[in-house]
C-alpha positions as MATLAB code, in Angstrom:
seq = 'XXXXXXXXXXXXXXXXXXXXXXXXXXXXXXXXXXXXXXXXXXXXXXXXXXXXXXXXXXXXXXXXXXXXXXXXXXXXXXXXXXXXXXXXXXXXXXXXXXXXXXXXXXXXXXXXXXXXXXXXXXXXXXXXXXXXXXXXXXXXXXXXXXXXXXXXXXXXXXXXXXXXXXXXXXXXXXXXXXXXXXXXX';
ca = [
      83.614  113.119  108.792;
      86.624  114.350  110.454;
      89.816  112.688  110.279;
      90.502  111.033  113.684;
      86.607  109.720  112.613;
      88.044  108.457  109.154;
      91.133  107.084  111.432;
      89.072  105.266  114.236;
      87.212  103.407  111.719;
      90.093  102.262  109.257;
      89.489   98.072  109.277;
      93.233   97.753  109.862;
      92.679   98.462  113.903;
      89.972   96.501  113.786;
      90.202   92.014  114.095;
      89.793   90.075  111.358;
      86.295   89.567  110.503;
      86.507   85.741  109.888;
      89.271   84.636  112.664;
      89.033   87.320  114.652;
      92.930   87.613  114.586;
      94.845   90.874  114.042;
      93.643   92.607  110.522;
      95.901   93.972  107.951;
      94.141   94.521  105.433;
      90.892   95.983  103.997;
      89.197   94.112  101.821;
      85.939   95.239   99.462;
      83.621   93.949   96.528;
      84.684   97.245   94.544;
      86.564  100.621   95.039;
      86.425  103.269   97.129;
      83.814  101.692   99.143;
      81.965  103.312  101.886;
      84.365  102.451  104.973;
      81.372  100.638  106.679;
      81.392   98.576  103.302;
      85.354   97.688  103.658;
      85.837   94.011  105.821;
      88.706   93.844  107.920;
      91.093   90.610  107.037;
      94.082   89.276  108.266;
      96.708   88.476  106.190;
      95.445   84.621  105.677;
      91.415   85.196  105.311;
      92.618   87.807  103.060;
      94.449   85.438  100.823;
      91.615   83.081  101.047;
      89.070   85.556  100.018;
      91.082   86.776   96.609;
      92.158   83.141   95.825;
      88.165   82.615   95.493;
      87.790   86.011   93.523;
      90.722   85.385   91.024;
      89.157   81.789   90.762;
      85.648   83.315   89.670;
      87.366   85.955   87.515;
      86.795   85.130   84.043;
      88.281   88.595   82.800;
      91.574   89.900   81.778;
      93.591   92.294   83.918;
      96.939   93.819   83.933;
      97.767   93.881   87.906;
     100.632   95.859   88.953;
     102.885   95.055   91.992;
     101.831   96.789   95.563;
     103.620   99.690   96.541;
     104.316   99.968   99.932;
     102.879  103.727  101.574;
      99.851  103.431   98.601;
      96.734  102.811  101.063;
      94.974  100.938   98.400;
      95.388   98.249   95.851;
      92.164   98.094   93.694;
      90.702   96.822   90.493;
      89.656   99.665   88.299;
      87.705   98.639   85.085;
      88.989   99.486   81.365;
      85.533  102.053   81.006;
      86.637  103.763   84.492;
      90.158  104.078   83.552;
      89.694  105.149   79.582;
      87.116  107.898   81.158;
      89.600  109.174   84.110;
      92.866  108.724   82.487;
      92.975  108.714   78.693;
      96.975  107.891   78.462;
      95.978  104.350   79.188;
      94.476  103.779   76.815;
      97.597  101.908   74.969;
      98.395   99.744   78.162;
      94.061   98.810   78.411;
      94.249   97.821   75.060;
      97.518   95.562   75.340;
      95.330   93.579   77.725;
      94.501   90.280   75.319;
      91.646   88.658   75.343;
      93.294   85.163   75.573;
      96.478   85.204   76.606;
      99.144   82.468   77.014;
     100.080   79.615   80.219;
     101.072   80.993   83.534;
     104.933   81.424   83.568;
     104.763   79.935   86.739;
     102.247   76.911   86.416;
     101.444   76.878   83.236;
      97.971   77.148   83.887;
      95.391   79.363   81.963;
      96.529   83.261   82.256;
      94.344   85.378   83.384;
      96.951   87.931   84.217;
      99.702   90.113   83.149;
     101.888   90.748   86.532;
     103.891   93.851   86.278;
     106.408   93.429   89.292;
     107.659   96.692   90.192;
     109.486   96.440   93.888;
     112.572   97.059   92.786;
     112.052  100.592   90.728;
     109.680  102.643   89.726;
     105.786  103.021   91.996;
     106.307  104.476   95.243;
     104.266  107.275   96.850;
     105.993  110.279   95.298;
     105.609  108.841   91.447;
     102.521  107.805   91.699;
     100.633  110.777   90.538;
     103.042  110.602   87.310;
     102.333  106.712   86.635;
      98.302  107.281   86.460;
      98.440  110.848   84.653;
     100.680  108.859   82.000;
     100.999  105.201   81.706;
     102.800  102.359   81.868;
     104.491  102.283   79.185;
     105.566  106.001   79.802;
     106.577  105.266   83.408;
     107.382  102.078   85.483;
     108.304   99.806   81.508;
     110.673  102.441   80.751;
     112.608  102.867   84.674;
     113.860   99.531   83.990;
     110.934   97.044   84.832;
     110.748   93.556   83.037;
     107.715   93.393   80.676;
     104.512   92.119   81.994;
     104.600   88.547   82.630;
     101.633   86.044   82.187;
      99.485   84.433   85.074;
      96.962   82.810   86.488;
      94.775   83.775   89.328;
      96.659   81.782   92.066;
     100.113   82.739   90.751;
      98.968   86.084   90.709;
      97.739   86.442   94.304;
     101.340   84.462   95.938;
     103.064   87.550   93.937;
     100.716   90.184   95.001;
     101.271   89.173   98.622;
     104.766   88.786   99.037;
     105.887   92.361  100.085;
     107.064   92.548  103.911;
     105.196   95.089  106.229;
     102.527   96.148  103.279;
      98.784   96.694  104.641;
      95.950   98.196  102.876;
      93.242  100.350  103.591;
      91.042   98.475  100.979;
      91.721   95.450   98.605;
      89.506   95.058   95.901;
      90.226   92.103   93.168;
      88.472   92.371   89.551;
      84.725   90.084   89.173;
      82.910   88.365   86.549;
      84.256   88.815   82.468;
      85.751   92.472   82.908;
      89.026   93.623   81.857;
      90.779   96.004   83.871;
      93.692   96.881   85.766;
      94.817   96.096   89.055;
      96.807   99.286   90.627;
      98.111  100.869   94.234;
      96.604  103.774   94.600;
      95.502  106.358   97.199;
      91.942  108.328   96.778;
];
């Protein structure tokens, strides 16, 4: 498939598959998803969609901040990431298996939130944060420690950032522990 192919079928210039508004967003059960797979969303059914995901998610996952200019923000598994990228192994493992109130609502935590927008993922240190890890990278540029929360708290951070659209969203399913991480593939 070319790329102007690959371009005319990216779900962002596509309407929302629910409300048939503008899409921003991609959204997908896992990653890298055959395009035909990937459901454009706007901004709202978008929301919806991962409020019912992060509701079903029984897991743990470390979710990092969006980057803007990263065409993806996915959920990557602890067996995908320990296979791809060994040096994460230290940041899979500080994922607990029961882990404290939301710091925002004091609900259950499913979530550590590692908010990065002011320093530290952006398109040209990417490739350095997933050859090393976090600890390595975006903890040591001056990034508050992860921060506990639940599903809901999690998604109103996640979608705060002004003008950021993804080729596919993917949120973590089921019991798994993983990591939630811009990316481009």
């Amino acid at each position: 498939m070319g790329l102007l192919d690959f371009l005319k079928r990216d779900p962002r210039k596509k309407p929302c598959a629910r409300c048939h508004g503008p899409a921003a967003h991609g959204y997908s059960e896992k990653a890298e998803s055959e395009v035909k797979q990937i459901t454009p969303l706007c901004l709202s059914c978008l929301s919806e969609q991962l409020q019912r995901d992060y509701n079903e998610f029984h897991g743990r996952a470390l979710v990092i901040a969006p980057a803007a200019g990263l065409p993806c923000y996915v959920f990557r598994d602890v067996d995908y990431l320990q296979s791809m990228r060994p040096a994460w192994k230290d940041d899979l493992g500080a994922i607990p298996q029961k882990q404290r109130d939301c710091a925002d609502c004091k609900s259950e935590a499913c979530c550590l939130w590692v908010g990065v927008a002011s320093r530290g993922l952006t398109v040209e240190t990417f490739i350095n944060v997933l050859e090393n890890n976090l600890q390595q990278t975006l903890l040591t540029w001056g990034n508050p420690d992860p921060v506990p929360l639940c599903g809901k708290c999690t998604i109103i951070e996640s979608l705060r950032g002004d003008g950021v659209s993804f080729f596919e969203v993917c949120s973590p399913h089921g019991t798994q522990r993983g990591i939630v991480l811009p990316m481009a593939y």
